[in-house]
mmCIF file with all atom_site columns, C-alpha atoms in Angstrom:
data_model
loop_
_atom_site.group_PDB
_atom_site.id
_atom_site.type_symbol
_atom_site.label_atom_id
_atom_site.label_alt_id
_atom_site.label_comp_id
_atom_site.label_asym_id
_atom_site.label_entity_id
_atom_site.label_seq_id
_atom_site.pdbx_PDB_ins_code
_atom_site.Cartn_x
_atom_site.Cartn_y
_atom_site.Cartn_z
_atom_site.occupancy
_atom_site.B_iso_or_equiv
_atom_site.pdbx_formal_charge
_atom_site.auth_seq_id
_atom_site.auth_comp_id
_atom_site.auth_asym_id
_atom_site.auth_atom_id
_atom_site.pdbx_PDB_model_num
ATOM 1   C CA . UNK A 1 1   ? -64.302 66.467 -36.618 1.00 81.00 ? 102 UNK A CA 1
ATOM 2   C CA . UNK A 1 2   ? -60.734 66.859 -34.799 1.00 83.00 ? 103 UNK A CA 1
ATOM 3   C CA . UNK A 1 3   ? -59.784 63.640 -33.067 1.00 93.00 ? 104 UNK A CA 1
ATOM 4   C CA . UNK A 1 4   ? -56.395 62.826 -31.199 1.00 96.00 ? 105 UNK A CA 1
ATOM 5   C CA . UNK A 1 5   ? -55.425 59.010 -30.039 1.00 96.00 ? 106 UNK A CA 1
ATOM 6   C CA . UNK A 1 6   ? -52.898 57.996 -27.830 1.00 97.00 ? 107 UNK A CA 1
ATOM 7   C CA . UNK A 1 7   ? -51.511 54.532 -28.115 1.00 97.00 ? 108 UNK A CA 1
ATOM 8   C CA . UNK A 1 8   ? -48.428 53.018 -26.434 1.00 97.00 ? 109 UNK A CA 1
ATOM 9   C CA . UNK A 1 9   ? -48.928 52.677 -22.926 1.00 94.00 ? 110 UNK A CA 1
ATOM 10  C CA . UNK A 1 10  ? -48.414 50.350 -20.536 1.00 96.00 ? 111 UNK A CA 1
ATOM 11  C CA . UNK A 1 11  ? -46.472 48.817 -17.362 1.00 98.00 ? 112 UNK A CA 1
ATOM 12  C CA . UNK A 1 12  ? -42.468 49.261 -17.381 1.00 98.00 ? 113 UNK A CA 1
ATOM 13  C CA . UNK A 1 13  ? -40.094 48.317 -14.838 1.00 98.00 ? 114 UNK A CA 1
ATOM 14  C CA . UNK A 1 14  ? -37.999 51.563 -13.847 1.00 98.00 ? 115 UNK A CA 1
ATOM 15  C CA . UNK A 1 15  ? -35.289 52.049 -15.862 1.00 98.00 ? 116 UNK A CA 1
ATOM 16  C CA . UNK A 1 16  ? -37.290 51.020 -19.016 1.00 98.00 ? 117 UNK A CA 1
ATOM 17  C CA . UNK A 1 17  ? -38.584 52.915 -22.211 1.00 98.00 ? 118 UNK A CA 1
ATOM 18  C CA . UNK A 1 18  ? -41.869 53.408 -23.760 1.00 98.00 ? 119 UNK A CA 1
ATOM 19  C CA . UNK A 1 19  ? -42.698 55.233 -27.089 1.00 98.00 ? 120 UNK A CA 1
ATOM 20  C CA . UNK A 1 20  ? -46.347 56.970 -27.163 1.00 98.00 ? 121 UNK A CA 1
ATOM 21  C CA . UNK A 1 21  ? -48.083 57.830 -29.713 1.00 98.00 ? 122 UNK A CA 1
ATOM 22  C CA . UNK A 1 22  ? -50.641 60.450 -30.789 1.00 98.00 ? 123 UNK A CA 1
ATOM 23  C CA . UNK A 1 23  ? -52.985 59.966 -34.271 1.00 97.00 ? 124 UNK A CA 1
ATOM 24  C CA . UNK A 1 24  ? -54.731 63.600 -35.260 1.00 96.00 ? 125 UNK A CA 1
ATOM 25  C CA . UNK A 1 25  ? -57.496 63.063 -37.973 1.00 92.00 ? 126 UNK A CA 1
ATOM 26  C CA . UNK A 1 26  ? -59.875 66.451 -39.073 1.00 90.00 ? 127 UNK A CA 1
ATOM 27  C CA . UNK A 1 27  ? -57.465 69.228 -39.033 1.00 86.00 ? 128 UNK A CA 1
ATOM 28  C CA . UNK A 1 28  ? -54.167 70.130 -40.758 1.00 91.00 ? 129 UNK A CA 1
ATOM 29  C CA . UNK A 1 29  ? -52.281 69.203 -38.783 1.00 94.00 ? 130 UNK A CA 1
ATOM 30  C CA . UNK A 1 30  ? -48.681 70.681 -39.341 1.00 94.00 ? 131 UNK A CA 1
ATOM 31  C CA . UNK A 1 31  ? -50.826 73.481 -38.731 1.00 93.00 ? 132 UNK A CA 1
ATOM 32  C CA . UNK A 1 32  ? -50.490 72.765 -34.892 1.00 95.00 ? 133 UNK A CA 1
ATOM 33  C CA . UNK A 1 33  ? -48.378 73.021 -32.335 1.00 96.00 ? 134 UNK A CA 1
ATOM 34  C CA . UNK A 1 34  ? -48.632 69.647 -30.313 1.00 97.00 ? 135 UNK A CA 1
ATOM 35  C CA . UNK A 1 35  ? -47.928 68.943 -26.578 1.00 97.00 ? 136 UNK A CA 1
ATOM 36  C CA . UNK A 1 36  ? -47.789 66.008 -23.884 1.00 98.00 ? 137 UNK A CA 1
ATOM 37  C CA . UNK A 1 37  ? -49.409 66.248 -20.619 1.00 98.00 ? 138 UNK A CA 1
ATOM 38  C CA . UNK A 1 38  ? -49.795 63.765 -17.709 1.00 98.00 ? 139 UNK A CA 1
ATOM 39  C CA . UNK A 1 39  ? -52.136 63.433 -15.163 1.00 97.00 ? 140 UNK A CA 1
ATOM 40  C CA . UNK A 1 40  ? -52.477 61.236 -11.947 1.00 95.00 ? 141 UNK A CA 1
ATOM 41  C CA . UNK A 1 41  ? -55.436 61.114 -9.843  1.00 93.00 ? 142 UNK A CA 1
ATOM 42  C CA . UNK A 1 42  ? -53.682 63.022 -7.293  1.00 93.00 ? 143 UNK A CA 1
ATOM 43  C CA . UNK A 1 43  ? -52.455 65.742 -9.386  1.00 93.00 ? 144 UNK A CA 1
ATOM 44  C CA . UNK A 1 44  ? -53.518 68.192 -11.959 1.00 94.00 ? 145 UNK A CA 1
ATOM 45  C CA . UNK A 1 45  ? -52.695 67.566 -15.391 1.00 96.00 ? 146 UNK A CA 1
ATOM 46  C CA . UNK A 1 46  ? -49.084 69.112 -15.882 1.00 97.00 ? 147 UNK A CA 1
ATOM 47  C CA . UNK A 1 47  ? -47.278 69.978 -18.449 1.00 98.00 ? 148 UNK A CA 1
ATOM 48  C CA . UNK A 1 48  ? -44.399 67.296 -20.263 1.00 98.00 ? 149 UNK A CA 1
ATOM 49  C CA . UNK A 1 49  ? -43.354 68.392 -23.599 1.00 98.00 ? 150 UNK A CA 1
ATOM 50  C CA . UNK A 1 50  ? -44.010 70.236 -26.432 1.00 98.00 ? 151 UNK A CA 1
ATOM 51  C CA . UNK A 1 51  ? -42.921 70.609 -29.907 1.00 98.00 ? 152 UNK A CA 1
ATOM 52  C CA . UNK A 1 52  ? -43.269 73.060 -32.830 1.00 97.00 ? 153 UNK A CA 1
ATOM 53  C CA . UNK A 1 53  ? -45.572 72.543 -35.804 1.00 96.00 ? 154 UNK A CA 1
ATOM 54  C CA . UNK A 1 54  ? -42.316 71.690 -38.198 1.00 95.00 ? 155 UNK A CA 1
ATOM 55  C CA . UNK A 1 55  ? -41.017 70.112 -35.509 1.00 96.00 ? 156 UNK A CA 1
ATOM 56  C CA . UNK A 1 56  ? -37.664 72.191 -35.427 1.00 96.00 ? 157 UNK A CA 1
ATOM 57  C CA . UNK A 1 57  ? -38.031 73.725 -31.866 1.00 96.00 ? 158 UNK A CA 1
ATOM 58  C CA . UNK A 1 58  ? -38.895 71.606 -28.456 1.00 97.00 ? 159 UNK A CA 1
ATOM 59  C CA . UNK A 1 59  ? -39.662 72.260 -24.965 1.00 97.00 ? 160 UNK A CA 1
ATOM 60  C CA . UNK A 1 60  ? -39.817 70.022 -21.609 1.00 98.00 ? 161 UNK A CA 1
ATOM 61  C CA . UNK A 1 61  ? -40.190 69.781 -17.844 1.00 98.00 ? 162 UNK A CA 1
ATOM 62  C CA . UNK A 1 62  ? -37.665 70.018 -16.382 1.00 98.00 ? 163 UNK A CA 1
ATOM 63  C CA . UNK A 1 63  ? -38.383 66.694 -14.757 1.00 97.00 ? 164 UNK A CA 1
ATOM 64  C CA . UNK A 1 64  ? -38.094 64.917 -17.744 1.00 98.00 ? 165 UNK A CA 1
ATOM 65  C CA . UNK A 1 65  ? -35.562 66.443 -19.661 1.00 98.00 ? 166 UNK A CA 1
ATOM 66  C CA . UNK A 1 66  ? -32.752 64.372 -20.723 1.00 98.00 ? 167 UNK A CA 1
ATOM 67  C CA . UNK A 1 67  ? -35.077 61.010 -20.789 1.00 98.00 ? 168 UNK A CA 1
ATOM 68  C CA . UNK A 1 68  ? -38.044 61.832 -23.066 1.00 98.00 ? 169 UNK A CA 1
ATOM 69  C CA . UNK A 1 69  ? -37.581 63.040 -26.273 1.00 98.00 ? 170 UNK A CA 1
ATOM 70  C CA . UNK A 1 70  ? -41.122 64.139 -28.567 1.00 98.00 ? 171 UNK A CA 1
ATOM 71  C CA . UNK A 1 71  ? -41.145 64.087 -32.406 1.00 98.00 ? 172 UNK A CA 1
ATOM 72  C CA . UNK A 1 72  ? -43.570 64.243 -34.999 1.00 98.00 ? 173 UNK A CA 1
ATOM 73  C CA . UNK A 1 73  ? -44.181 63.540 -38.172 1.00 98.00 ? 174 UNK A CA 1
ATOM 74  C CA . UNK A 1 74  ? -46.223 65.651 -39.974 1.00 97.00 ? 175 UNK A CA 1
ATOM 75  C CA . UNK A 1 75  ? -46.930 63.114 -43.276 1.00 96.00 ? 176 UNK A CA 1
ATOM 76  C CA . UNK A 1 76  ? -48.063 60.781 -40.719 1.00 97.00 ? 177 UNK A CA 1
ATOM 77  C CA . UNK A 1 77  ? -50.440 63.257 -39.004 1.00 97.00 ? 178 UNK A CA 1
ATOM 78  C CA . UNK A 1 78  ? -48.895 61.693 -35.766 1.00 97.00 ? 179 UNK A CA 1
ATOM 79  C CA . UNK A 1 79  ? -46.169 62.995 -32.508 1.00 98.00 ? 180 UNK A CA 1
ATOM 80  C CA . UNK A 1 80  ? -44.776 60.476 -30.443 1.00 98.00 ? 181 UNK A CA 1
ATOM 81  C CA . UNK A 1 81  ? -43.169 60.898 -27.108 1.00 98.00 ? 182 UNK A CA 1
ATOM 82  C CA . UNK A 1 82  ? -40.370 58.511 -26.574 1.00 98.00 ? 183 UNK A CA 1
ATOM 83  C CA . UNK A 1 83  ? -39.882 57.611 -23.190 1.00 98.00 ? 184 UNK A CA 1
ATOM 84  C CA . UNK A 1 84  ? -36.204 56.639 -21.602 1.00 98.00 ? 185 UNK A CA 1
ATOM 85  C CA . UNK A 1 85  ? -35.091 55.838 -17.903 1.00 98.00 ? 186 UNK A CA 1
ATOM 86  C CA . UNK A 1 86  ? -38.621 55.967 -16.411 1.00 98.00 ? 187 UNK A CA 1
ATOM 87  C CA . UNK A 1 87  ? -39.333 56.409 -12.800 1.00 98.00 ? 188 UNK A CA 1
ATOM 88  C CA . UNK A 1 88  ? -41.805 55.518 -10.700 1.00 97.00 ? 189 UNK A CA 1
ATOM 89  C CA . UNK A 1 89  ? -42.964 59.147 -10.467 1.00 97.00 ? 190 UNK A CA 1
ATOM 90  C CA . UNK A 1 90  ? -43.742 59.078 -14.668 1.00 98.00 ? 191 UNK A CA 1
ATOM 91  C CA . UNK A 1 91  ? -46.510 57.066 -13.650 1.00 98.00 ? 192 UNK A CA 1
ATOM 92  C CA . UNK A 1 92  ? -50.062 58.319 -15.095 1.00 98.00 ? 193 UNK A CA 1
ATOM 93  C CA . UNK A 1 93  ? -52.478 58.707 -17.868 1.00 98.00 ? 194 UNK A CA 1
ATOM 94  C CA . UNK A 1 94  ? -50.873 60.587 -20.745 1.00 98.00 ? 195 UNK A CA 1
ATOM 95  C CA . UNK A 1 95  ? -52.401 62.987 -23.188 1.00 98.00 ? 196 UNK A CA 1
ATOM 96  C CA . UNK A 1 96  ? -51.283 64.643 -26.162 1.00 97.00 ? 197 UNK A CA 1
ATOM 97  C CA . UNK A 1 97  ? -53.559 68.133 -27.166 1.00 96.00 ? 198 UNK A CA 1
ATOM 98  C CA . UNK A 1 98  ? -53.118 70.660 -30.111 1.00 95.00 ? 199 UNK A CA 1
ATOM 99  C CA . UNK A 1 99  ? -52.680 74.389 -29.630 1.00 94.00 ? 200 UNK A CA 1
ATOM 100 C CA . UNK A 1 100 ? -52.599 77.351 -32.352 1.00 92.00 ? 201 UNK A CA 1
ATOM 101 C CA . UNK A 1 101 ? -50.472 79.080 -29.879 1.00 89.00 ? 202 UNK A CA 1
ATOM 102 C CA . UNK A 1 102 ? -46.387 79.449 -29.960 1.00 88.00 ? 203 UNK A CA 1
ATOM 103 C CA . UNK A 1 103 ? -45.361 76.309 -27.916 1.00 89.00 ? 204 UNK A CA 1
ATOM 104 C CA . UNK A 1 104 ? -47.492 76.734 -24.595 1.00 93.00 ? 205 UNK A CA 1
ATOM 105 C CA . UNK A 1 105 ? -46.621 75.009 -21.543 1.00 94.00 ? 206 UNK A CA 1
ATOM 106 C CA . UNK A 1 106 ? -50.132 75.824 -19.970 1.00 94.00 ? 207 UNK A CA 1
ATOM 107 C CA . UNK A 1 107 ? -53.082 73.140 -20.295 1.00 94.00 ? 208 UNK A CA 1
ATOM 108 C CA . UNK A 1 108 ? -55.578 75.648 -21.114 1.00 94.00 ? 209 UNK A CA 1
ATOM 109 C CA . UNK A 1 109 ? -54.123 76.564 -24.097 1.00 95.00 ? 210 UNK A CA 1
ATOM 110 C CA . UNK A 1 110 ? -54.619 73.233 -26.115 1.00 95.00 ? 211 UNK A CA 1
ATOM 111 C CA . UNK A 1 111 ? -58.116 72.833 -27.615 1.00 90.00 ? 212 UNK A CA 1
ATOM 112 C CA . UNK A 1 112 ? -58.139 69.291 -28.394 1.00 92.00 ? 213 UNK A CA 1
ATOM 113 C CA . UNK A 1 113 ? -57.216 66.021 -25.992 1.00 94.00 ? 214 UNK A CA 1
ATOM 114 C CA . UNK A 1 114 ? -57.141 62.627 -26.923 1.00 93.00 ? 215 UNK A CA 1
ATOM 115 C CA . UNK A 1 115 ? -58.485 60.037 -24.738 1.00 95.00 ? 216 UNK A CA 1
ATOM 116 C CA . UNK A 1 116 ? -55.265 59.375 -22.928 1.00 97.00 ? 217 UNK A CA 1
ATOM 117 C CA . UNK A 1 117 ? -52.837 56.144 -22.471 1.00 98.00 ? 218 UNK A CA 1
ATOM 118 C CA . UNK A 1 118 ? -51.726 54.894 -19.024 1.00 98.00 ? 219 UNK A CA 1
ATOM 119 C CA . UNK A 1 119 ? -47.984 54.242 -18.486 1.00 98.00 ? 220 UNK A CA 1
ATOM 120 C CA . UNK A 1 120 ? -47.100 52.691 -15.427 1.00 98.00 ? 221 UNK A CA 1
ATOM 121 C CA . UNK A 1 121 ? -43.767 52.709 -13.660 1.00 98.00 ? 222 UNK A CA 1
ATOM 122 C CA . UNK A 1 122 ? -42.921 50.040 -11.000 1.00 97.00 ? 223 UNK A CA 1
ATOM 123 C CA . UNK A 1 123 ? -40.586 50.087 -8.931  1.00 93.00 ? 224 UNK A CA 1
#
């Protein structure tokens, strides 16, 4: 059974950092390319990084490029998403999902979600 957790969340003050991470269980999973989405209540869940399955290419919004930074490691079965110079508009409920495709940018590609972690910004 494929499983994905998110941990890490929480309330920052602009300007801080926060480090997700995501725990995959029941697959290979170097196998996998993994991605980060977000999702508020008033939006769609959008795309916010993404990362190859040895880890040797990336890919981010372009809103978020230059602050947030994902990883993996694949011994640990885990990606993390590290988080710098938050705004206010980072707010939401973060996800990380697993695709067999190339690195995908589009939420229907990814097969498996975790549960999701809330990070919120204040101002």
């Amino acid at each position: 059974q494929v499983q994905l957790g998110e941990s890490g969340g929480g309330l920052v003050q602009a300007g801080g950092s926060v480090r997700l991470s995501c725990a995959a269980s029941g697959r290979t999973f170097s196998t996998y390319v993994m991605g980060w989405f977000r999702q508020t209540p008033e939006k769609e869940r959008e795309f916010v990084a993404a990362i190859s399955r040895s880890g040797g290419s990336t890919y981010y919004a372009d809103s978020v490029k230059g602050r947030f930074t994902i990883s993996r490691e694949n011994a640990k079965n885990t990606v993390y998403l590290q988080m710098n110079s938050l705004k206010p508009e980072d707010t939401g409920t973060y996800y990380c999902g697993d695709t067999t495709k190339v690195i995908s940018i589009v939420c229907v590609d990814y097969a498996y979600w975790g549960q999701g972690t809330q990070v919120t910004v204040s101002s």
